[in-house]
Each structure stands twice: as C-alpha cells, then as structure tokens.
Amino acid sequence: MAIPGVVYMIIFSFIPIYGLVIAFKNYTVIDTIESAQWVGLENFKIIMEDRYFWQSVVNTLGISFLKLAFGFVLPIILAVMIYELRDSVFKRVIQTISYLPHFLSWIILGGMLITWFSSNGMINGFLNLLGFSANQNHMLDVGKYWWIAALSDIWKEAGWGTILYLAAMSKIDPTFYEAAKMDGATRLRQVWSITIPMIRNIISLNLILSVSGLFNSNLDQTLVLMNSQNQPKAEVINSYVYRIGLMQGDFSYATAVGLGISIISVILLTITNIITKRLNDNKSVL
C-alpha cells in the first residue's frame, strides 16, 4: 500500500532535487543542465540587490504573521467549541459548515471575494447599513490587501484545521472530566486544565509547521486576488518566483530564490522544534 506513495515521492520530490544545480548556473531553455555555464553565487548576489524580491519578502512575512497571529489559535478555539457540544446533530452541522470552504478552490472563493469587496458588493452594503458611507472597491486598496488575504485564508482553512485537534480530543479519557466535575471545576476550567494540556503535542506540531512556513505563501490565492492596483502589497515570494521563472524565463534566478527560501524554512523548522522541545520537557514532537 505504501509503494504508490513512495514512488510519487521519488519522482516528484527526490529526483527534481538534482535540478537545484541550475541555481548556480546560467541556464536557458536551449541548454541542458550539464551544458549550462557555471556562475557560482552570482544569482544569489543579484537576489541581495533586487528590491522587488525584498518587497515580496515583506509582503509574504506580513501576510504570514497575520495568519499565524489569528489563524493559529482560531482552529483550537473552534475545535474546543465543537468538542464541547452535546447535541450530535448540531455538532455535525457545524463541522460540515466549517469544513466546506476548504473544498472550494480559490477560483471560486476568489470570485466571491472580488464580488463582495467591489464598489456595489456585500461588504459596502453592510457598511452602509451600519451608517458608514462606503462605495470603494476594497480589492484596489493597497493598504487593505494583507488583511483581506490573511482573513480570507483563515476563513477557508480554520474549519479544516480542527480535524487533528478533534481527533486528539476524542482520545482523552472521560474519567478526567468526571474527576474534575467532582472537584467543582467549571467547563472553562476543564478545558484549560485537561483539554488543552492533552492536545499539547498536536498544538506544538502545528506551531512548528506554521512557523517553518512563514516564507510560504498561497500562490493560488495571490494569482486570483492580485491586480495591477494592489500588486505592491500582493506580490509574494511564490508569485514572484512564478513570474520570474515561468513568465520571464529566468529559471536560474527563480531556482536560486526558491532554494534560499527553502534553506531559511528548514532553519526556522529546526529552531522552532528546539524551542517546543524545551517547552515540552525535552520531548521532541518531530
């Protein structure tokens, strides 16, 4: 049963590693990887002087930190709320509603957001009902893009992010809660003293993956929501690599950018794992 997954990893994850060598070459479509001219660290020197790259880094980190600040805690809170529900039918309905956005592509959700945030969209209609005079297209407002990108991604993935937490909560021994009730613990106290500590390892694992992915960005979302007006704040590293590599054909430079970001992500992964290991009494979650 594992063979198809192993073959997939070998073909699409391990074999392409050899192609990273073009980050140190001047590769073009008329060259082979072997025949391309070696340029050493020249591509990385260009990266350090490219202001458009650094702007994409700022945008990526800005959006990622907003996602981490608000999107990391929300699935935990939502999972606890669902877990505490006693009505099984209502619980399944809430779970289904919260999972649904995850299964919709960014093409669909992007079209919805563009319509909602347009001059005559739902957002302006709601603001007008509250007494605010709003008739602008929010998707063209550079200053709002980070919040739109972060909150829309959180809305899409928050429900799906509860699955691991709910699975961990289902393994908690009910006698812990019974003993806490006998001691007079409130529901909130039970959550804080029993539920959260029991899912600590899953929280730590998700934190490690979230921090290591700070330099990652949602390319699908960016390509759908980015336009000529908000591009200064919408251009992220992945879209920058896509534009430079596939649209402009500078494969070596795009590969150098991707390689550099991957190295930084591995460093972040290692540092976060060390920190969480110390916080969890030297028990590594990776």
PDB file of C-alpha atoms in Angstrom:
ATOM      1  CA  MET A   1       0.000   0.000   0.000  1.00  0.00           C
ATOM      2  CA  ALA A   2       2.910   2.341   0.619  1.00  0.00           C
ATOM      3  CA  ILE A   3       4.557   1.723  -2.763  1.00  0.00           C
ATOM      4  CA  PRO A   4       2.487   4.300  -4.753  1.00  0.00           C
ATOM      5  CA  GLY A   5       3.267   6.995  -2.184  1.00  0.00           C
ATOM      6  CA  VAL A   6       6.964   6.110  -2.158  1.00  0.00           C
ATOM      7  CA  VAL A   7       7.123   6.166  -5.978  1.00  0.00           C
ATOM      8  CA  TYR A   8       5.327   9.514  -6.022  1.00  0.00           C
ATOM      9  CA  MET A   9       7.812  10.992  -3.537  1.00  0.00           C
ATOM     10  CA  ILE A  10      10.791   9.676  -5.509  1.00  0.00           C
ATOM     11  CA  ILE A  11       9.543  11.042  -8.845  1.00  0.00           C
ATOM     12  CA  PHE A  12       8.231  14.421  -7.733  1.00  0.00           C
ATOM     13  CA  SER A  13      10.282  15.193  -4.604  1.00  0.00           C
ATOM     14  CA  PHE A  14      13.685  13.499  -4.759  1.00  0.00           C
ATOM     15  CA  ILE A  15      14.588  13.341  -8.456  1.00  0.00           C
ATOM     16  CA  PRO A  16      13.883  17.091  -9.003  1.00  0.00           C
ATOM     17  CA  ILE A  17      16.441  17.926  -6.276  1.00  0.00           C
ATOM     18  CA  TYR A  18      19.134  17.456  -8.923  1.00  0.00           C
ATOM     19  CA  GLY A  19      17.649  20.406 -10.819  1.00  0.00           C
ATOM     20  CA  LEU A  20      18.607  22.766  -7.979  1.00  0.00           C
ATOM     21  CA  VAL A  21      22.067  22.891  -9.515  1.00  0.00           C
ATOM     22  CA  ILE A  22      20.788  25.420 -12.078  1.00  0.00           C
ATOM     23  CA  ALA A  23      20.679  27.983  -9.240  1.00  0.00           C
ATOM     24  CA  PHE A  24      24.464  28.084  -9.643  1.00  0.00           C
ATOM     25  CA  LYS A  25      24.371  28.192 -13.451  1.00  0.00           C
ATOM     26  CA  ASN A  26      23.183  30.479 -16.232  1.00  0.00           C
ATOM     27  CA  TYR A  27      20.519  28.106 -17.506  1.00  0.00           C
ATOM     28  CA  THR A  28      18.338  28.796 -20.546  1.00  0.00           C
ATOM     29  CA  VAL A  29      15.810  26.709 -22.460  1.00  0.00           C
ATOM     30  CA  ILE A  30      18.386  25.921 -25.162  1.00  0.00           C
ATOM     31  CA  ASP A  31      20.777  24.423 -22.591  1.00  0.00           C
ATOM     32  CA  THR A  32      20.813  21.166 -20.712  1.00  0.00           C
ATOM     33  CA  ILE A  33      21.539  21.182 -17.005  1.00  0.00           C
ATOM     34  CA  GLU A  34      25.008  19.772 -17.722  1.00  0.00           C
ATOM     35  CA  SER A  35      25.891  22.183 -20.557  1.00  0.00           C
ATOM     36  CA  ALA A  36      24.744  25.398 -18.837  1.00  0.00           C
ATOM     37  CA  GLN A  37      27.541  27.740 -17.783  1.00  0.00           C
ATOM     38  CA  TRP A  38      28.537  27.809 -14.109  1.00  0.00           C
ATOM     39  CA  VAL A  39      28.171  31.250 -12.499  1.00  0.00           C
ATOM     40  CA  GLY A  40      28.726  30.311  -8.862  1.00  0.00           C
ATOM     41  CA  LEU A  41      26.863  32.554  -6.408  1.00  0.00           C
ATOM     42  CA  GLU A  42      26.096  35.257  -8.972  1.00  0.00           C
ATOM     43  CA  ASN A  43      22.336  34.612  -8.867  1.00  0.00           C
ATOM     44  CA  PHE A  44      22.337  34.920  -5.080  1.00  0.00           C
ATOM     45  CA  LYS A  45      24.228  38.222  -5.314  1.00  0.00           C
ATOM     46  CA  ILE A  46      21.530  39.534  -7.644  1.00  0.00           C
ATOM     47  CA  ILE A  47      18.886  38.477  -5.114  1.00  0.00           C
ATOM     48  CA  MET A  48      20.503  40.601  -2.415  1.00  0.00           C
ATOM     49  CA  GLU A  49      20.256  43.687  -4.664  1.00  0.00           C
ATOM     50  CA  ASP A  50      16.749  43.048  -6.039  1.00  0.00           C
ATOM     51  CA  ARG A  51      14.322  45.438  -4.344  1.00  0.00           C
ATOM     52  CA  TYR A  52      11.324  43.699  -5.907  1.00  0.00           C
ATOM     53  CA  PHE A  53      12.367  40.433  -4.265  1.00  0.00           C
ATOM     54  CA  TRP A  54      12.700  42.099  -0.866  1.00  0.00           C
ATOM     55  CA  GLN A  55       9.295  43.711  -1.299  1.00  0.00           C
ATOM     56  CA  SER A  56       7.835  40.248  -1.932  1.00  0.00           C
ATOM     57  CA  VAL A  57       9.570  39.030   1.249  1.00  0.00           C
ATOM     58  CA  VAL A  58       7.997  41.856   3.273  1.00  0.00           C
ATOM     59  CA  ASN A  59       4.570  41.081   1.824  1.00  0.00           C
ATOM     60  CA  THR A  60       4.956  37.349   2.461  1.00  0.00           C
ATOM     61  CA  LEU A  61       6.003  37.839   6.075  1.00  0.00           C
ATOM     62  CA  GLY A  62       3.313  40.466   6.695  1.00  0.00           C
ATOM     63  CA  ILE A  63       0.523  38.186   5.471  1.00  0.00           C
ATOM     64  CA  SER A  64       2.049  35.111   7.162  1.00  0.00           C
ATOM     65  CA  PHE A  65       2.354  36.810  10.550  1.00  0.00           C
ATOM     66  CA  LEU A  66      -1.299  37.886  10.361  1.00  0.00           C
ATOM     67  CA  LYS A  67      -2.274  34.314   9.522  1.00  0.00           C
ATOM     68  CA  LEU A  68      -0.145  32.998  12.394  1.00  0.00           C
ATOM     69  CA  ALA A  69      -1.429  35.540  14.912  1.00  0.00           C
ATOM     70  CA  PHE A  70      -5.117  34.959  14.182  1.00  0.00           C
ATOM     71  CA  GLY A  71      -5.268  31.697  12.236  1.00  0.00           C
ATOM     72  CA  PHE A  72      -3.237  29.514  14.587  1.00  0.00           C
ATOM     73  CA  VAL A  73      -5.426  29.969  17.660  1.00  0.00           C
ATOM     74  CA  LEU A  74      -8.800  30.013  15.868  1.00  0.00           C
ATOM     75  CA  PRO A  75      -8.856  26.287  14.906  1.00  0.00           C
ATOM     76  CA  ILE A  76      -8.038  25.377  18.521  1.00  0.00           C
ATOM     77  CA  ILE A  77     -10.890  27.514  19.846  1.00  0.00           C
ATOM     78  CA  LEU A  78     -13.270  26.198  17.180  1.00  0.00           C
ATOM     79  CA  ALA A  79     -12.262  22.586  17.899  1.00  0.00           C
ATOM     80  CA  VAL A  80     -12.870  23.041  21.635  1.00  0.00           C
ATOM     81  CA  MET A  81     -16.278  24.608  20.968  1.00  0.00           C
ATOM     82  CA  ILE A  82     -17.278  21.735  18.668  1.00  0.00           C
ATOM     83  CA  TYR A  83     -15.958  19.161  21.147  1.00  0.00           C
ATOM     84  CA  GLU A  84     -17.982  20.679  23.966  1.00  0.00           C
ATOM     85  CA  LEU A  85     -21.248  20.452  22.006  1.00  0.00           C
ATOM     86  CA  ARG A  86     -23.543  17.753  23.342  1.00  0.00           C
ATOM     87  CA  ASP A  87     -26.124  17.748  20.507  1.00  0.00           C
ATOM     88  CA  SER A  88     -24.575  15.338  17.962  1.00  0.00           C
ATOM     89  CA  VAL A  89     -26.761  16.530  15.061  1.00  0.00           C
ATOM     90  CA  PHE A  90     -25.920  20.184  15.658  1.00  0.00           C
ATOM     91  CA  LYS A  91     -22.243  19.239  16.054  1.00  0.00           C
ATOM     92  CA  ARG A  92     -22.190  17.527  12.641  1.00  0.00           C
ATOM     93  CA  VAL A  93     -23.891  20.518  11.026  1.00  0.00           C
ATOM     94  CA  ILE A  94     -21.327  22.936  12.481  1.00  0.00           C
ATOM     95  CA  GLN A  95     -18.458  20.687  11.402  1.00  0.00           C
ATOM     96  CA  THR A  96     -19.799  20.421   7.863  1.00  0.00           C
ATOM     97  CA  ILE A  97     -20.287  24.190   7.555  1.00  0.00           C
ATOM     98  CA  SER A  98     -16.796  24.910   8.903  1.00  0.00           C
ATOM     99  CA  TYR A  99     -15.146  22.323   6.609  1.00  0.00           C
ATOM    100  CA  LEU A 100     -16.948  23.429   3.452  1.00  0.00           C
ATOM    101  CA  PRO A 101     -14.723  26.400   2.412  1.00  0.00           C
ATOM    102  CA  HIS A 102     -11.659  24.125   2.382  1.00  0.00           C
ATOM    103  CA  PHE A 103     -13.112  22.110  -0.500  1.00  0.00           C
ATOM    104  CA  LEU A 104     -13.791  25.176  -2.647  1.00  0.00           C
ATOM    105  CA  SER A 105     -10.991  26.242  -4.984  1.00  0.00           C
ATOM    106  CA  TRP A 106      -9.519  29.734  -4.861  1.00  0.00           C
ATOM    107  CA  ILE A 107     -11.008  30.337  -8.303  1.00  0.00           C
ATOM    108  CA  ILE A 108     -14.465  30.108  -6.748  1.00  0.00           C
ATOM    109  CA  LEU A 109     -13.629  31.823  -3.460  1.00  0.00           C
ATOM    110  CA  GLY A 110     -11.600  34.497  -5.241  1.00  0.00           C
ATOM    111  CA  GLY A 111     -14.545  35.324  -7.490  1.00  0.00           C
ATOM    112  CA  MET A 112     -16.780  35.553  -4.430  1.00  0.00           C
ATOM    113  CA  LEU A 113     -14.345  37.858  -2.616  1.00  0.00           C
ATOM    114  CA  ILE A 114     -13.863  40.106  -5.635  1.00  0.00           C
ATOM    115  CA  THR A 115     -17.649  40.466  -5.898  1.00  0.00           C
ATOM    116  CA  TRP A 116     -18.143  41.018  -2.162  1.00  0.00           C
ATOM    117  CA  PHE A 117     -15.439  43.693  -1.944  1.00  0.00           C
ATOM    118  CA  SER A 118     -16.446  45.526  -5.138  1.00  0.00           C
ATOM    119  CA  SER A 119     -17.988  49.003  -5.095  1.00  0.00           C
ATOM    120  CA  ASN A 120     -21.528  47.584  -5.127  1.00  0.00           C
ATOM    121  CA  GLY A 121     -20.693  44.431  -3.186  1.00  0.00           C
ATOM    122  CA  MET A 122     -21.962  42.929   0.026  1.00  0.00           C
ATOM    123  CA  ILE A 123     -19.262  44.478   2.233  1.00  0.00           C
ATOM    124  CA  ASN A 124     -20.118  48.046   1.218  1.00  0.00           C
ATOM    125  CA  GLY A 125     -23.817  47.269   1.548  1.00  0.00           C
ATOM    126  CA  PHE A 126     -23.260  46.034   5.093  1.00  0.00           C
ATOM    127  CA  LEU A 127     -21.156  49.099   5.967  1.00  0.00           C
ATOM    128  CA  ASN A 128     -23.862  51.399   4.577  1.00  0.00           C
ATOM    129  CA  LEU A 129     -26.451  49.673   6.774  1.00  0.00           C
ATOM    130  CA  LEU A 130     -24.270  50.457   9.783  1.00  0.00           C
ATOM    131  CA  GLY A 131     -24.238  54.128   8.845  1.00  0.00           C
ATOM    132  CA  PHE A 132     -20.856  54.299   7.110  1.00  0.00           C
ATOM    133  CA  SER A 133     -20.579  55.832   3.672  1.00  0.00           C
ATOM    134  CA  ALA A 134     -18.730  53.163   1.679  1.00  0.00           C
ATOM    135  CA  ASN A 135     -18.619  52.855  -2.091  1.00  0.00           C
ATOM    136  CA  GLN A 136     -14.998  51.981  -2.846  1.00  0.00           C
ATOM    137  CA  ASN A 137     -13.571  48.789  -4.313  1.00  0.00           C
ATOM    138  CA  HIS A 138     -11.630  47.342  -1.394  1.00  0.00           C
ATOM    139  CA  MET A 139      -9.666  44.969  -3.628  1.00  0.00           C
ATOM    140  CA  LEU A 140      -7.986  48.003  -5.195  1.00  0.00           C
ATOM    141  CA  ASP A 141      -6.978  49.413  -1.808  1.00  0.00           C
ATOM    142  CA  VAL A 142      -3.303  48.586  -1.283  1.00  0.00           C
ATOM    143  CA  GLY A 143      -3.482  49.193   2.456  1.00  0.00           C
ATOM    144  CA  LYS A 144      -6.185  46.554   2.987  1.00  0.00           C
ATOM    145  CA  TYR A 145      -4.792  43.702   0.923  1.00  0.00           C
ATOM    146  CA  TRP A 146      -2.774  41.999   3.687  1.00  0.00           C
ATOM    147  CA  TRP A 147      -5.869  41.789   5.887  1.00  0.00           C
ATOM    148  CA  ILE A 148      -8.071  40.565   3.029  1.00  0.00           C
ATOM    149  CA  ALA A 149      -5.540  37.865   2.076  1.00  0.00           C
ATOM    150  CA  ALA A 150      -4.916  36.726   5.659  1.00  0.00           C
ATOM    151  CA  LEU A 151      -8.527  36.683   6.861  1.00  0.00           C
ATOM    152  CA  SER A 152      -9.850  35.009   3.709  1.00  0.00           C
ATOM    153  CA  ASP A 153      -7.247  32.245   4.037  1.00  0.00           C
ATOM    154  CA  ILE A 154      -8.136  31.786   7.713  1.00  0.00           C
ATOM    155  CA  TRP A 155     -11.829  31.591   6.814  1.00  0.00           C
ATOM    156  CA  LYS A 156     -11.069  28.926   4.216  1.00  0.00           C
ATOM    157  CA  GLU A 157      -8.847  26.710   6.367  1.00  0.00           C
ATOM    158  CA  ALA A 158      -9.935  27.234  10.002  1.00  0.00           C
ATOM    159  CA  GLY A 159     -12.582  24.504   9.950  1.00  0.00           C
ATOM    160  CA  TRP A 160     -10.292  22.011   8.252  1.00  0.00           C
ATOM    161  CA  GLY A 161      -7.609  22.785  10.826  1.00  0.00           C
ATOM    162  CA  THR A 162      -9.827  21.481  13.622  1.00  0.00           C
ATOM    163  CA  ILE A 163      -9.635  17.869  12.423  1.00  0.00           C
ATOM    164  CA  LEU A 164      -6.345  16.994  14.132  1.00  0.00           C
ATOM    165  CA  TYR A 165      -7.407  18.679  17.364  1.00  0.00           C
ATOM    166  CA  LEU A 166     -10.773  16.912  17.433  1.00  0.00           C
ATOM    167  CA  ALA A 167      -9.068  13.575  16.766  1.00  0.00           C
ATOM    168  CA  ALA A 168      -6.718  14.173  19.698  1.00  0.00           C
ATOM    169  CA  MET A 169      -9.595  15.249  21.959  1.00  0.00           C
ATOM    170  CA  SER A 170     -11.525  12.076  21.154  1.00  0.00           C
ATOM    171  CA  LYS A 171      -8.708  10.076  22.809  1.00  0.00           C
ATOM    172  CA  ILE A 172      -8.958  11.906  26.142  1.00  0.00           C
ATOM    173  CA  ASP A 173     -10.099   9.648  28.989  1.00  0.00           C
ATOM    174  CA  PRO A 174     -13.594  10.825  30.128  1.00  0.00           C
ATOM    175  CA  THR A 175     -12.710   9.983  33.739  1.00  0.00           C
ATOM    176  CA  PHE A 176     -10.502  13.086  33.840  1.00  0.00           C
ATOM    177  CA  TYR A 177     -13.560  15.264  33.266  1.00  0.00           C
ATOM    178  CA  GLU A 178     -15.624  13.277  35.770  1.00  0.00           C
ATOM    179  CA  ALA A 179     -12.967  13.769  38.445  1.00  0.00           C
ATOM    180  CA  ALA A 180     -12.755  17.478  37.620  1.00  0.00           C
ATOM    181  CA  LYS A 181     -16.541  17.820  37.979  1.00  0.00           C
ATOM    182  CA  MET A 182     -16.416  16.169  41.374  1.00  0.00           C
ATOM    183  CA  ASP A 183     -13.783  18.714  42.412  1.00  0.00           C
ATOM    184  CA  GLY A 184     -16.118  21.527  41.319  1.00  0.00           C
ATOM    185  CA  ALA A 185     -14.228  22.536  38.132  1.00  0.00           C
ATOM    186  CA  THR A 186     -16.241  24.627  35.691  1.00  0.00           C
ATOM    187  CA  ARG A 187     -16.418  23.767  31.975  1.00  0.00           C
ATOM    188  CA  LEU A 188     -13.901  26.505  31.194  1.00  0.00           C
ATOM    189  CA  ARG A 189     -11.542  25.218  33.873  1.00  0.00           C
ATOM    190  CA  GLN A 190     -11.821  21.684  32.473  1.00  0.00           C
ATOM    191  CA  VAL A 191     -10.893  22.959  29.025  1.00  0.00           C
ATOM    192  CA  TRP A 192      -7.896  24.868  30.372  1.00  0.00           C
ATOM    193  CA  SER A 193      -6.620  22.157  32.743  1.00  0.00           C
ATOM    194  CA  ILE A 194      -7.495  18.980  30.829  1.00  0.00           C
ATOM    195  CA  THR A 195      -8.324  19.501  27.158  1.00  0.00           C
ATOM    196  CA  ILE A 196      -5.533  21.917  26.228  1.00  0.00           C
ATOM    197  CA  PRO A 197      -2.733  20.009  28.033  1.00  0.00           C
ATOM    198  CA  MET A 198      -3.901  16.733  26.466  1.00  0.00           C
ATOM    199  CA  ILE A 199      -3.560  18.114  22.922  1.00  0.00           C
ATOM    200  CA  ARG A 200      -0.300  19.953  23.645  1.00  0.00           C
ATOM    201  CA  ASN A 201       1.758  17.782  21.288  1.00  0.00           C
ATOM    202  CA  ILE A 202      -0.572  18.440  18.356  1.00  0.00           C
ATOM    203  CA  ILE A 203      -0.514  22.162  19.103  1.00  0.00           C
ATOM    204  CA  SER A 204       3.302  22.080  19.199  1.00  0.00           C
ATOM    205  CA  LEU A 205       3.489  20.184  15.912  1.00  0.00           C
ATOM    206  CA  ASN A 206       1.172  22.634  14.167  1.00  0.00           C
ATOM    207  CA  LEU A 207       3.141  25.549  15.599  1.00  0.00           C
ATOM    208  CA  ILE A 208       6.382  24.127  14.196  1.00  0.00           C
ATOM    209  CA  LEU A 209       4.847  23.648  10.753  1.00  0.00           C
ATOM    210  CA  SER A 210       3.264  27.108  10.834  1.00  0.00           C
ATOM    211  CA  VAL A 211       6.488  28.892  11.786  1.00  0.00           C
ATOM    212  CA  SER A 212       8.542  26.942   9.244  1.00  0.00           C
ATOM    213  CA  GLY A 213       6.025  28.004   6.597  1.00  0.00           C
ATOM    214  CA  LEU A 214       6.281  31.745   7.279  1.00  0.00           C
ATOM    215  CA  PHE A 215       8.073  32.230   3.958  1.00  0.00           C
ATOM    216  CA  ASN A 216       5.494  30.125   2.179  1.00  0.00           C
ATOM    217  CA  SER A 217       2.547  31.792   0.533  1.00  0.00           C
ATOM    218  CA  ASN A 218      -0.641  30.719  -1.183  1.00  0.00           C
ATOM    219  CA  LEU A 219       0.102  31.081  -4.889  1.00  0.00           C
ATOM    220  CA  ASP A 220      -3.453  30.225  -5.971  1.00  0.00           C
ATOM    221  CA  GLN A 221      -4.910  32.897  -3.727  1.00  0.00           C
ATOM    222  CA  THR A 222      -2.384  35.502  -4.870  1.00  0.00           C
ATOM    223  CA  LEU A 223      -2.905  34.882  -8.573  1.00  0.00           C
ATOM    224  CA  VAL A 224      -6.675  35.235  -8.135  1.00  0.00           C
ATOM    225  CA  LEU A 225      -6.749  38.292  -5.859  1.00  0.00           C
ATOM    226  CA  MET A 226      -3.742  40.253  -7.153  1.00  0.00           C
ATOM    227  CA  ASN A 227      -4.324  43.065  -9.639  1.00  0.00           C
ATOM    228  CA  SER A 228      -2.339  45.993 -11.010  1.00  0.00           C
ATOM    229  CA  GLN A 229      -3.507  48.276  -8.184  1.00  0.00           C
ATOM    230  CA  ASN A 230      -2.722  46.080  -5.179  1.00  0.00           C
ATOM    231  CA  GLN A 231       0.380  44.351  -6.623  1.00  0.00           C
ATOM    232  CA  PRO A 232       2.865  46.335  -4.464  1.00  0.00           C
ATOM    233  CA  LYS A 233       1.323  44.648  -1.375  1.00  0.00           C
ATOM    234  CA  ALA A 234       0.078  41.458  -3.051  1.00  0.00           C
ATOM    235  CA  GLU A 235       3.279  40.197  -4.679  1.00  0.00           C
ATOM    236  CA  VAL A 236       4.570  37.348  -2.504  1.00  0.00           C
ATOM    237  CA  ILE A 237       7.624  35.134  -2.903  1.00  0.00           C
ATOM    238  CA  ASN A 238       5.804  32.314  -4.681  1.00  0.00           C
ATOM    239  CA  SER A 239       4.162  34.636  -7.200  1.00  0.00           C
ATOM    240  CA  TYR A 240       7.480  36.442  -7.679  1.00  0.00           C
ATOM    241  CA  VAL A 241       9.239  33.126  -8.443  1.00  0.00           C
ATOM    242  CA  TYR A 242       6.377  32.154 -10.767  1.00  0.00           C
ATOM    243  CA  ARG A 243       6.596  35.466 -12.625  1.00  0.00           C
ATOM    244  CA  ILE A 244      10.389  35.489 -12.921  1.00  0.00           C
ATOM    245  CA  GLY A 245      10.776  31.792 -13.691  1.00  0.00           C
ATOM    246  CA  LEU A 246       7.850  30.844 -15.913  1.00  0.00           C
ATOM    247  CA  MET A 247       6.723  34.156 -17.357  1.00  0.00           C
ATOM    248  CA  GLN A 248      10.118  35.787 -17.882  1.00  0.00           C
ATOM    249  CA  GLY A 249      12.118  32.583 -18.373  1.00  0.00           C
ATOM    250  CA  ASP A 250      14.867  33.337 -15.849  1.00  0.00           C
ATOM    251  CA  PHE A 251      14.956  29.801 -14.483  1.00  0.00           C
ATOM    252  CA  SER A 252      18.320  30.042 -12.704  1.00  0.00           C
ATOM    253  CA  TYR A 253      17.377  33.149 -10.751  1.00  0.00           C
ATOM    254  CA  ALA A 254      13.958  31.756  -9.804  1.00  0.00           C
ATOM    255  CA  THR A 255      15.571  28.497  -8.648  1.00  0.00           C
ATOM    256  CA  ALA A 256      18.089  30.454  -6.550  1.00  0.00           C
ATOM    257  CA  VAL A 257      15.243  32.314  -4.851  1.00  0.00           C
ATOM    258  CA  GLY A 258      13.362  29.098  -4.143  1.00  0.00           C
ATOM    259  CA  LEU A 259      16.474  27.374  -2.813  1.00  0.00           C
ATOM    260  CA  GLY A 260      17.310  30.263  -0.492  1.00  0.00           C
ATOM    261  CA  ILE A 261      13.789  30.372   0.904  1.00  0.00           C
ATOM    262  CA  SER A 262      13.788  26.587   1.432  1.00  0.00           C
ATOM    263  CA  ILE A 263      17.021  26.795   3.431  1.00  0.00           C
ATOM    264  CA  ILE A 264      15.580  29.540   5.633  1.00  0.00           C
ATOM    265  CA  SER A 265      12.413  27.475   6.178  1.00  0.00           C
ATOM    266  CA  VAL A 266      14.480  24.467   7.312  1.00  0.00           C
ATOM    267  CA  ILE A 267      16.367  26.701   9.757  1.00  0.00           C
ATOM    268  CA  LEU A 268      13.074  28.031  11.157  1.00  0.00           C
ATOM    269  CA  LEU A 269      11.757  24.465  11.428  1.00  0.00           C
ATOM    270  CA  THR A 270      14.817  23.392  13.422  1.00  0.00           C
ATOM    271  CA  ILE A 271      14.773  26.408  15.748  1.00  0.00           C
ATOM    272  CA  THR A 272      11.042  26.069  16.469  1.00  0.00           C
ATOM    273  CA  ASN A 273      11.422  22.343  17.138  1.00  0.00           C
ATOM    274  CA  ILE A 274      14.214  23.022  19.639  1.00  0.00           C
ATOM    275  CA  ILE A 275      12.114  25.653  21.431  1.00  0.00           C
ATOM    276  CA  THR A 276       8.988  23.484  21.614  1.00  0.00           C
ATOM    277  CA  LYS A 277      11.113  20.528  22.743  1.00  0.00           C
ATOM    278  CA  ARG A 278      12.316  22.527  25.729  1.00  0.00           C
ATOM    279  CA  LEU A 279       8.799  23.745  26.490  1.00  0.00           C
ATOM    280  CA  ASN A 280       7.502  20.162  26.356  1.00  0.00           C
ATOM    281  CA  ASP A 281      10.007  18.790  28.886  1.00  0.00           C
ATOM    282  CA  ASN A 282      12.567  17.802  26.225  1.00  0.00           C
ATOM    283  CA  LYS A 283      10.061  15.647  24.318  1.00  0.00           C
ATOM    284  CA  SER A 284      10.513  16.384  20.619  1.00  0.00           C
ATOM    285  CA  VAL A 285       7.366  16.345  18.511  1.00  0.00           C
ATOM    286  CA  LEU A 286       9.306  15.749  15.300  1.00  0.00           C
TER     287      LEU A 286
END
